[in-house]
């Protein structure tokens, strides 16, 4: 149970900007004290390789081999491993922002954490988040992307192509077209020469819709870049119930990752118990 009360509210201008451009940048959604706690929890679960055995921690941008340092470590559902990430002011604010933008039925759907180690964090290539989702559902969700330290172009702040939230899902492929890699990159001709680059202070946030094209550069700084991503949306509907033809995401059908293998073998071990 949480008794936290939101401390942020969007202006009509910010709401209009978001719906016109598909993204928005905000200077603060949490406090210094909460950020310090979150950084500690965040570093702990990455250092402990929390969730690796069940496929919830893996390398987003590499083949995720056991003997190789991850280029872009990611944890799904980080609050499962660090309960102090669950009932935060940041989440309370993120939900309030999502409801201002998507309506009162918006709910928290999914959280993840993407870590760029100092000096060697890989880029997160241009992609639309919906390329990861179920092709037979119709979605309306947004991601609240919060850095736990200041971010700029040099350590991997968010970059967006304004207006791309109006596109359908473009063709994607696994990064480097290697189906052993979990991460996806757009595989269509898109003009990404004029991105909106969004530097932020620690505890600021960018918000973007499920089809907004986005990217983060490699981390060239000598400090780690920590980002926590909270997703909120209205309940998805199936394409069938909306009278839309079926859709296929072939890049998901050919992908085969070490993470899936670990998830599968953990599940079969626990079902045999
Ligand atoms: Ni993304």
PDB file of C-alpha atoms and ligand atoms in Angstrom:
ATOM      1  CA  UNK A   1       0.000   0.000   0.000  1.00  0.00           C
ATOM      2  CA  UNK A   2       1.230   3.419  -0.823  1.00  0.00           C
ATOM      3  CA  UNK A   3       0.205   6.753   0.605  1.00  0.00           C
ATOM      4  CA  UNK A   4       2.352   8.730  -1.806  1.00  0.00           C
ATOM      5  CA  UNK A   5       0.752  11.697  -3.525  1.00  0.00           C
ATOM      6  CA  UNK A   6       1.883  12.844  -7.006  1.00  0.00           C
ATOM      7  CA  UNK A   7       4.027  15.975  -7.017  1.00  0.00           C
ATOM      8  CA  UNK A   8       3.971  16.654 -10.759  1.00  0.00           C
ATOM      9  CA  UNK A   9       1.229  17.727 -13.149  1.00  0.00           C
ATOM     10  CA  UNK A  10       1.482  18.452 -16.858  1.00  0.00           C
ATOM     11  CA  UNK A  11       0.418  21.786 -18.314  1.00  0.00           C
ATOM     12  CA  UNK A  12      -1.975  21.840 -21.305  1.00  0.00           C
ATOM     13  CA  UNK A  13       1.026  22.875 -23.439  1.00  0.00           C
ATOM     14  CA  UNK A  14       3.007  19.804 -22.366  1.00  0.00           C
ATOM     15  CA  UNK A  15       0.053  17.519 -23.102  1.00  0.00           C
ATOM     16  CA  UNK A  16      -0.346  19.029 -26.581  1.00  0.00           C
ATOM     17  CA  UNK A  17       3.398  18.727 -27.209  1.00  0.00           C
ATOM     18  CA  UNK A  18       3.329  15.032 -26.255  1.00  0.00           C
ATOM     19  CA  UNK A  19       0.431  14.180 -28.547  1.00  0.00           C
ATOM     20  CA  UNK A  20       1.958  16.150 -31.447  1.00  0.00           C
ATOM     21  CA  UNK A  21       5.513  14.829 -31.124  1.00  0.00           C
ATOM     22  CA  UNK A  22       5.173  11.448 -29.402  1.00  0.00           C
ATOM     23  CA  UNK A  23       7.580  12.318 -26.599  1.00  0.00           C
ATOM     24  CA  UNK A  24       8.075  14.750 -23.718  1.00  0.00           C
ATOM     25  CA  UNK A  25      10.956  15.680 -21.427  1.00  0.00           C
ATOM     26  CA  UNK A  26      10.520  16.586 -17.725  1.00  0.00           C
ATOM     27  CA  UNK A  27      13.196  17.906 -15.329  1.00  0.00           C
ATOM     28  CA  UNK A  28      12.169  15.997 -12.160  1.00  0.00           C
ATOM     29  CA  UNK A  29       9.786  13.242 -11.032  1.00  0.00           C
ATOM     30  CA  UNK A  30      11.470  12.247  -7.760  1.00  0.00           C
ATOM     31  CA  UNK A  31      13.656  13.530  -4.905  1.00  0.00           C
ATOM     32  CA  UNK A  32      17.413  13.418  -4.232  1.00  0.00           C
ATOM     33  CA  UNK A  33      16.856  11.134  -1.232  1.00  0.00           C
ATOM     34  CA  UNK A  34      14.809   8.627  -3.233  1.00  0.00           C
ATOM     35  CA  UNK A  35      17.338   8.706  -6.065  1.00  0.00           C
ATOM     36  CA  UNK A  36      20.144   7.778  -3.675  1.00  0.00           C
ATOM     37  CA  UNK A  37      18.147   4.755  -2.443  1.00  0.00           C
ATOM     38  CA  UNK A  38      17.248   3.717  -5.977  1.00  0.00           C
ATOM     39  CA  UNK A  39      20.854   3.949  -7.199  1.00  0.00           C
ATOM     40  CA  UNK A  40      21.980   1.669  -4.386  1.00  0.00           C
ATOM     41  CA  UNK A  41      19.286  -0.921  -5.149  1.00  0.00           C
ATOM     42  CA  UNK A  42      19.943  -0.682  -8.885  1.00  0.00           C
ATOM     43  CA  UNK A  43      23.696  -1.237  -8.587  1.00  0.00           C
ATOM     44  CA  UNK A  44      23.127  -4.125  -6.164  1.00  0.00           C
ATOM     45  CA  UNK A  45      20.839  -6.150  -8.439  1.00  0.00           C
ATOM     46  CA  UNK A  46      23.078  -5.693 -11.496  1.00  0.00           C
ATOM     47  CA  UNK A  47      26.168  -6.667  -9.466  1.00  0.00           C
ATOM     48  CA  UNK A  48      24.356  -9.745  -8.091  1.00  0.00           C
ATOM     49  CA  UNK A  49      23.241 -10.791 -11.602  1.00  0.00           C
ATOM     50  CA  UNK A  50      19.729 -10.905 -10.117  1.00  0.00           C
ATOM     51  CA  UNK A  51      17.243 -12.709 -12.345  1.00  0.00           C
ATOM     52  CA  UNK A  52      19.847 -14.152 -14.715  1.00  0.00           C
ATOM     53  CA  UNK A  53      18.948 -17.809 -14.079  1.00  0.00           C
ATOM     54  CA  UNK A  54      15.288 -17.261 -14.998  1.00  0.00           C
ATOM     55  CA  UNK A  55      16.064 -15.122 -18.052  1.00  0.00           C
ATOM     56  CA  UNK A  56      15.129 -11.789 -16.439  1.00  0.00           C
ATOM     57  CA  UNK A  57      18.691 -10.418 -16.590  1.00  0.00           C
ATOM     58  CA  UNK A  58      20.502 -10.624 -19.918  1.00  0.00           C
ATOM     59  CA  UNK A  59      22.517  -8.755 -22.512  1.00  0.00           C
ATOM     60  CA  UNK A  60      20.183  -6.665 -24.650  1.00  0.00           C
ATOM     61  CA  UNK A  61      22.828  -6.018 -27.321  1.00  0.00           C
ATOM     62  CA  UNK A  62      24.980  -9.180 -27.405  1.00  0.00           C
ATOM     63  CA  UNK A  63      24.671 -12.953 -27.592  1.00  0.00           C
ATOM     64  CA  UNK A  64      24.546 -13.208 -23.767  1.00  0.00           C
ATOM     65  CA  UNK A  65      27.188 -15.948 -23.476  1.00  0.00           C
ATOM     66  CA  UNK A  66      28.056 -16.965 -19.886  1.00  0.00           C
ATOM     67  CA  UNK A  67      31.757 -16.135 -20.297  1.00  0.00           C
ATOM     68  CA  UNK A  68      31.304 -12.673 -21.862  1.00  0.00           C
ATOM     69  CA  UNK A  69      30.684  -9.315 -20.152  1.00  0.00           C
ATOM     70  CA  UNK A  70      27.316  -7.934 -21.233  1.00  0.00           C
ATOM     71  CA  UNK A  71      27.458  -4.977 -23.641  1.00  0.00           C
ATOM     72  CA  UNK A  72      24.074  -3.670 -22.498  1.00  0.00           C
ATOM     73  CA  UNK A  73      22.804  -5.440 -19.367  1.00  0.00           C
ATOM     74  CA  UNK A  74      19.043  -5.354 -18.823  1.00  0.00           C
ATOM     75  CA  UNK A  75      16.821  -6.540 -15.951  1.00  0.00           C
ATOM     76  CA  UNK A  76      13.106  -7.177 -16.436  1.00  0.00           C
ATOM     77  CA  UNK A  77      10.857  -6.462 -13.437  1.00  0.00           C
ATOM     78  CA  UNK A  78      13.695  -5.062 -11.261  1.00  0.00           C
ATOM     79  CA  UNK A  79      11.384  -4.507  -8.246  1.00  0.00           C
ATOM     80  CA  UNK A  80      11.083  -8.302  -7.994  1.00  0.00           C
ATOM     81  CA  UNK A  81      14.750  -8.319  -6.941  1.00  0.00           C
ATOM     82  CA  UNK A  82      14.826  -4.943  -5.163  1.00  0.00           C
ATOM     83  CA  UNK A  83      11.475  -4.328  -3.394  1.00  0.00           C
ATOM     84  CA  UNK A  84      12.535  -0.761  -2.553  1.00  0.00           C
ATOM     85  CA  UNK A  85      11.973   0.051  -6.259  1.00  0.00           C
ATOM     86  CA  UNK A  86       8.260  -0.771  -5.963  1.00  0.00           C
ATOM     87  CA  UNK A  87       6.427   1.980  -4.078  1.00  0.00           C
ATOM     88  CA  UNK A  88       8.383   5.059  -5.026  1.00  0.00           C
ATOM     89  CA  UNK A  89       7.442   8.680  -5.554  1.00  0.00           C
ATOM     90  CA  UNK A  90       8.890   8.276  -9.058  1.00  0.00           C
ATOM     91  CA  UNK A  91       6.329   5.531  -9.821  1.00  0.00           C
ATOM     92  CA  UNK A  92       3.469   7.500  -8.241  1.00  0.00           C
ATOM     93  CA  UNK A  93       4.367  10.472 -10.439  1.00  0.00           C
ATOM     94  CA  UNK A  94       4.881   8.326 -13.540  1.00  0.00           C
ATOM     95  CA  UNK A  95       1.402   6.792 -13.146  1.00  0.00           C
ATOM     96  CA  UNK A  96      -0.188  10.223 -12.660  1.00  0.00           C
ATOM     97  CA  UNK A  97       1.558  11.490 -15.814  1.00  0.00           C
ATOM     98  CA  UNK A  98       0.469   8.421 -17.792  1.00  0.00           C
ATOM     99  CA  UNK A  99      -3.167   8.975 -16.726  1.00  0.00           C
ATOM    100  CA  UNK A 100      -3.013  12.625 -17.769  1.00  0.00           C
ATOM    101  CA  UNK A 101      -1.800  11.518 -21.205  1.00  0.00           C
ATOM    102  CA  UNK A 102      -3.664   8.230 -21.829  1.00  0.00           C
ATOM    103  CA  UNK A 103      -6.722   8.528 -19.585  1.00  0.00           C
ATOM    104  CA  UNK A 104      -7.725   7.197 -16.177  1.00  0.00           C
ATOM    105  CA  UNK A 105      -7.757   3.551 -17.225  1.00  0.00           C
ATOM    106  CA  UNK A 106      -3.964   3.599 -17.746  1.00  0.00           C
ATOM    107  CA  UNK A 107      -2.205   1.158 -15.406  1.00  0.00           C
ATOM    108  CA  UNK A 108       1.351   0.080 -14.747  1.00  0.00           C
ATOM    109  CA  UNK A 109       2.233  -2.730 -17.179  1.00  0.00           C
ATOM    110  CA  UNK A 110       5.892  -3.522 -16.980  1.00  0.00           C
ATOM    111  CA  UNK A 111       9.206  -2.193 -15.635  1.00  0.00           C
ATOM    112  CA  UNK A 112      12.739  -2.755 -16.757  1.00  0.00           C
ATOM    113  CA  UNK A 113      16.222  -1.383 -16.169  1.00  0.00           C
ATOM    114  CA  UNK A 114      18.897  -0.805 -18.809  1.00  0.00           C
ATOM    115  CA  UNK A 115      22.464  -0.285 -17.644  1.00  0.00           C
ATOM    116  CA  UNK A 116      25.302   1.150 -19.707  1.00  0.00           C
ATOM    117  CA  UNK A 117      28.609   0.380 -17.982  1.00  0.00           C
ATOM    118  CA  UNK A 118      31.245   3.148 -17.992  1.00  0.00           C
ATOM    119  CA  UNK A 119      33.189   3.342 -21.280  1.00  0.00           C
ATOM    120  CA  UNK A 120      31.761   0.242 -22.888  1.00  0.00           C
ATOM    121  CA  UNK A 121      27.979   0.467 -22.817  1.00  0.00           C
ATOM    122  CA  UNK A 122      26.659  -0.312 -26.300  1.00  0.00           C
ATOM    123  CA  UNK A 123      24.199   1.915 -28.169  1.00  0.00           C
ATOM    124  CA  UNK A 124      20.508   1.013 -28.066  1.00  0.00           C
ATOM    125  CA  UNK A 125      19.766   1.180 -31.811  1.00  0.00           C
ATOM    126  CA  UNK A 126      16.771   3.026 -33.277  1.00  0.00           C
ATOM    127  CA  UNK A 127      13.592   1.065 -32.618  1.00  0.00           C
ATOM    128  CA  UNK A 128       9.903   1.234 -31.770  1.00  0.00           C
ATOM    129  CA  UNK A 129       8.972  -0.503 -28.512  1.00  0.00           C
ATOM    130  CA  UNK A 130       5.899  -2.098 -30.068  1.00  0.00           C
ATOM    131  CA  UNK A 131       8.215  -4.218 -32.272  1.00  0.00           C
ATOM    132  CA  UNK A 132       8.815  -6.309 -29.110  1.00  0.00           C
ATOM    133  CA  UNK A 133       5.101  -6.753 -28.388  1.00  0.00           C
ATOM    134  CA  UNK A 134       2.418  -9.216 -29.489  1.00  0.00           C
ATOM    135  CA  UNK A 135       1.574  -8.471 -33.156  1.00  0.00           C
ATOM    136  CA  UNK A 136      -2.054  -9.472 -32.649  1.00  0.00           C
ATOM    137  CA  UNK A 137      -2.802  -6.857 -30.021  1.00  0.00           C
ATOM    138  CA  UNK A 138      -3.645  -3.180 -30.426  1.00  0.00           C
ATOM    139  CA  UNK A 139      -1.740  -1.095 -27.937  1.00  0.00           C
ATOM    140  CA  UNK A 140      -1.663   2.329 -26.434  1.00  0.00           C
ATOM    141  CA  UNK A 141       1.124   2.650 -23.894  1.00  0.00           C
ATOM    142  CA  UNK A 142       3.962   4.942 -22.947  1.00  0.00           C
ATOM    143  CA  UNK A 143       7.313   4.513 -21.285  1.00  0.00           C
ATOM    144  CA  UNK A 144       8.591   6.781 -18.534  1.00  0.00           C
ATOM    145  CA  UNK A 145      12.386   6.625 -18.881  1.00  0.00           C
ATOM    146  CA  UNK A 146      14.156   7.923 -15.767  1.00  0.00           C
ATOM    147  CA  UNK A 147      17.958   8.236 -15.438  1.00  0.00           C
ATOM    148  CA  UNK A 148      19.439   7.807 -11.942  1.00  0.00           C
ATOM    149  CA  UNK A 149      22.297  10.214 -12.771  1.00  0.00           C
ATOM    150  CA  UNK A 150      22.511  13.120 -15.184  1.00  0.00           C
ATOM    151  CA  UNK A 151      22.439  12.094 -18.859  1.00  0.00           C
ATOM    152  CA  UNK A 152      23.552  13.782 -22.063  1.00  0.00           C
ATOM    153  CA  UNK A 153      24.431  12.724 -25.590  1.00  0.00           C
ATOM    154  CA  UNK A 154      27.845  11.391 -24.461  1.00  0.00           C
ATOM    155  CA  UNK A 155      26.580   8.879 -21.884  1.00  0.00           C
ATOM    156  CA  UNK A 156      23.348   7.782 -23.540  1.00  0.00           C
ATOM    157  CA  UNK A 157      20.400  10.124 -23.028  1.00  0.00           C
ATOM    158  CA  UNK A 158      17.227   9.466 -25.010  1.00  0.00           C
ATOM    159  CA  UNK A 159      16.870  10.649 -28.619  1.00  0.00           C
ATOM    160  CA  UNK A 160      13.572  10.650 -30.516  1.00  0.00           C
ATOM    161  CA  UNK A 161      12.280  11.223 -34.036  1.00  0.00           C
ATOM    162  CA  UNK A 162       9.313  13.554 -33.444  1.00  0.00           C
ATOM    163  CA  UNK A 163       6.038  12.492 -35.067  1.00  0.00           C
ATOM    164  CA  UNK A 164       7.003   8.820 -35.593  1.00  0.00           C
ATOM    165  CA  UNK A 165       4.387   7.776 -33.011  1.00  0.00           C
ATOM    166  CA  UNK A 166       1.883   8.083 -35.874  1.00  0.00           C
ATOM    167  CA  UNK A 167       3.618   5.346 -37.909  1.00  0.00           C
ATOM    168  CA  UNK A 168       2.667   1.688 -37.842  1.00  0.00           C
ATOM    169  CA  UNK A 169       5.307  -0.728 -36.603  1.00  0.00           C
ATOM    170  CA  UNK A 170       8.149  -0.588 -39.161  1.00  0.00           C
ATOM    171  CA  UNK A 171      10.158  -3.684 -40.149  1.00  0.00           C
ATOM    172  CA  UNK A 172      12.706  -4.579 -37.461  1.00  0.00           C
ATOM    173  CA  UNK A 173      15.463  -7.173 -37.040  1.00  0.00           C
ATOM    174  CA  UNK A 174      17.643  -8.382 -34.187  1.00  0.00           C
ATOM    175  CA  UNK A 175      20.631  -6.061 -33.588  1.00  0.00           C
ATOM    176  CA  UNK A 176      23.293  -6.707 -36.310  1.00  0.00           C
ATOM    177  CA  UNK A 177      20.663  -9.020 -37.835  1.00  0.00           C
ATOM    178  CA  UNK A 178      21.885 -11.687 -35.378  1.00  0.00           C
ATOM    179  CA  UNK A 179      18.851 -13.705 -34.166  1.00  0.00           C
ATOM    180  CA  UNK A 180      20.783 -14.731 -31.018  1.00  0.00           C
ATOM    181  CA  UNK A 181      20.506 -11.118 -29.822  1.00  0.00           C
ATOM    182  CA  UNK A 182      17.398 -10.049 -27.881  1.00  0.00           C
ATOM    183  CA  UNK A 183      17.542  -6.337 -28.813  1.00  0.00           C
ATOM    184  CA  UNK A 184      15.831  -5.081 -31.984  1.00  0.00           C
ATOM    185  CA  UNK A 185      16.755  -2.384 -34.496  1.00  0.00           C
ATOM    186  CA  UNK A 186      14.607  -0.796 -37.154  1.00  0.00           C
ATOM    187  CA  UNK A 187      15.309  -2.329 -40.587  1.00  0.00           C
ATOM    188  CA  UNK A 188      13.553   0.235 -42.783  1.00  0.00           C
ATOM    189  CA  UNK A 189      14.730   3.441 -44.463  1.00  0.00           C
ATOM    190  CA  UNK A 190      14.012   6.155 -41.911  1.00  0.00           C
ATOM    191  CA  UNK A 191      15.493   9.609 -41.697  1.00  0.00           C
ATOM    192  CA  UNK A 192      17.134   9.800 -38.268  1.00  0.00           C
ATOM    193  CA  UNK A 193      19.371  12.757 -39.153  1.00  0.00           C
ATOM    194  CA  UNK A 194      17.438  15.259 -37.008  1.00  0.00           C
ATOM    195  CA  UNK A 195      16.686  13.623 -33.674  1.00  0.00           C
ATOM    196  CA  UNK A 196      15.348  15.458 -30.639  1.00  0.00           C
ATOM    197  CA  UNK A 197      18.148  14.910 -28.099  1.00  0.00           C
ATOM    198  CA  UNK A 198      16.939  14.969 -24.484  1.00  0.00           C
ATOM    199  CA  UNK A 199      19.633  15.537 -21.830  1.00  0.00           C
ATOM    200  CA  UNK A 200      18.234  15.312 -18.290  1.00  0.00           C
ATOM    201  CA  UNK A 201      19.296  15.823 -14.676  1.00  0.00           C
ATOM    202  CA  UNK A 202      19.214  12.792 -12.364  1.00  0.00           C
ATOM    203  CA  UNK A 203      15.580  11.945 -11.600  1.00  0.00           C
ATOM    204  CA  UNK A 204      14.200  13.735 -14.656  1.00  0.00           C
ATOM    205  CA  UNK A 205      12.260  11.706 -17.204  1.00  0.00           C
ATOM    206  CA  UNK A 206      11.359  11.396 -20.843  1.00  0.00           C
ATOM    207  CA  UNK A 207       8.010   9.930 -21.870  1.00  0.00           C
ATOM    208  CA  UNK A 208       7.380   8.298 -25.246  1.00  0.00           C
ATOM    209  CA  UNK A 209       4.609   6.326 -26.954  1.00  0.00           C
ATOM    210  CA  UNK A 210       4.774   2.704 -28.123  1.00  0.00           C
ATOM    211  CA  UNK A 211       5.567   3.644 -31.743  1.00  0.00           C
ATOM    212  CA  UNK A 212       7.879   6.649 -31.223  1.00  0.00           C
ATOM    213  CA  UNK A 213      11.312   5.862 -32.741  1.00  0.00           C
ATOM    214  CA  UNK A 214      14.074   6.252 -30.154  1.00  0.00           C
ATOM    215  CA  UNK A 215      17.770   5.626 -29.613  1.00  0.00           C
ATOM    216  CA  UNK A 216      20.487   6.038 -26.994  1.00  0.00           C
ATOM    217  CA  UNK A 217      24.182   6.426 -27.827  1.00  0.00           C
ATOM    218  CA  UNK A 218      26.991   4.353 -26.281  1.00  0.00           C
ATOM    219  CA  UNK A 219      28.259   5.462 -22.884  1.00  0.00           C
ATOM    220  CA  UNK A 220      31.556   7.259 -23.531  1.00  0.00           C
ATOM    221  CA  UNK A 221      31.797   8.620 -19.975  1.00  0.00           C
ATOM    222  CA  UNK A 222      33.780   7.181 -17.075  1.00  0.00           C
ATOM    223  CA  UNK A 223      30.612   6.699 -14.987  1.00  0.00           C
ATOM    224  CA  UNK A 224      27.862   4.093 -15.351  1.00  0.00           C
ATOM    225  CA  UNK A 225      24.593   5.197 -16.966  1.00  0.00           C
ATOM    226  CA  UNK A 226      21.586   3.824 -15.124  1.00  0.00           C
ATOM    227  CA  UNK A 227      18.068   4.087 -16.541  1.00  0.00           C
ATOM    228  CA  UNK A 228      14.833   2.798 -15.046  1.00  0.00           C
ATOM    229  CA  UNK A 229      11.909   2.423 -17.444  1.00  0.00           C
ATOM    230  CA  UNK A 230       8.293   2.231 -16.240  1.00  0.00           C
ATOM    231  CA  UNK A 231       5.587   1.390 -18.772  1.00  0.00           C
ATOM    232  CA  UNK A 232       1.910   2.321 -18.439  1.00  0.00           C
ATOM    233  CA  UNK A 233      -0.948   1.693 -20.804  1.00  0.00           C
ATOM    234  CA  UNK A 234      -4.625   1.140 -21.370  1.00  0.00           C
ATOM    235  CA  UNK A 235      -5.639  -2.544 -21.574  1.00  0.00           C
ATOM    236  CA  UNK A 236      -4.696  -3.871 -25.040  1.00  0.00           C
ATOM    237  CA  UNK A 237      -7.423  -5.242 -27.352  1.00  0.00           C
ATOM    238  CA  UNK A 238      -6.966  -7.921 -29.962  1.00  0.00           C
ATOM    239  CA  UNK A 239      -6.836  -6.959 -33.631  1.00  0.00           C
ATOM    240  CA  UNK A 240      -9.536  -9.526 -34.240  1.00  0.00           C
ATOM    241  CA  UNK A 241     -12.036  -7.903 -31.873  1.00  0.00           C
ATOM    242  CA  UNK A 242     -11.390  -4.551 -33.565  1.00  0.00           C
ATOM    243  CA  UNK A 243     -11.951  -6.044 -37.035  1.00  0.00           C
ATOM    244  CA  UNK A 244      -8.305  -5.598 -38.107  1.00  0.00           C
ATOM    245  CA  UNK A 245      -6.455  -8.168 -40.237  1.00  0.00           C
ATOM    246  CA  UNK A 246      -3.841 -10.351 -38.501  1.00  0.00           C
ATOM    247  CA  UNK A 247      -0.298  -8.965 -38.311  1.00  0.00           C
ATOM    248  CA  UNK A 248       3.078 -10.714 -38.219  1.00  0.00           C
ATOM    249  CA  UNK A 249       6.393  -9.616 -36.736  1.00  0.00           C
ATOM    250  CA  UNK A 250       8.789 -12.010 -38.560  1.00  0.00           C
ATOM    251  CA  UNK A 251      11.792 -10.738 -36.542  1.00  0.00           C
ATOM    252  CA  UNK A 252      10.239 -12.322 -33.454  1.00  0.00           C
ATOM    253  CA  UNK A 253       9.670 -15.658 -35.213  1.00  0.00           C
ATOM    254  CA  UNK A 254      13.370 -16.141 -36.109  1.00  0.00           C
ATOM    255  CA  UNK A 255      14.822 -14.856 -32.837  1.00  0.00           C
ATOM    256  CA  UNK A 256      16.318 -17.487 -30.549  1.00  0.00           C
ATOM    257  CA  UNK A 257      18.214 -16.213 -27.500  1.00  0.00           C
ATOM    258  CA  UNK A 258      20.135 -17.637 -24.546  1.00  0.00           C
ATOM    259  CA  UNK A 259      17.761 -15.693 -22.297  1.00  0.00           C
ATOM    260  CA  UNK A 260      14.747 -17.641 -23.642  1.00  0.00           C
ATOM    261  CA  UNK A 261      16.641 -20.891 -23.072  1.00  0.00           C
ATOM    262  CA  UNK A 262      17.309 -19.973 -19.433  1.00  0.00           C
ATOM    263  CA  UNK A 263      13.676 -18.925 -18.918  1.00  0.00           C
ATOM    264  CA  UNK A 264      12.466 -22.198 -20.424  1.00  0.00           C
ATOM    265  CA  UNK A 265      14.773 -24.442 -18.386  1.00  0.00           C
ATOM    266  CA  UNK A 266      13.912 -22.603 -15.131  1.00  0.00           C
ATOM    267  CA  UNK A 267      10.202 -23.059 -15.881  1.00  0.00           C
ATOM    268  CA  UNK A 268      10.538 -26.758 -16.673  1.00  0.00           C
ATOM    269  CA  UNK A 269      12.628 -27.291 -13.515  1.00  0.00           C
ATOM    270  CA  UNK A 270       9.997 -25.650 -11.328  1.00  0.00           C
ATOM    271  CA  UNK A 271       7.080 -27.450 -13.015  1.00  0.00           C
ATOM    272  CA  UNK A 272       8.772 -30.804 -12.360  1.00  0.00           C
ATOM    273  CA  UNK A 273       8.879 -30.037  -8.644  1.00  0.00           C
TER     274      UNK A 273
HETATM  275 NI1  LIG B   1      12.756   1.216 -26.345  1.00  0.00          NI
END
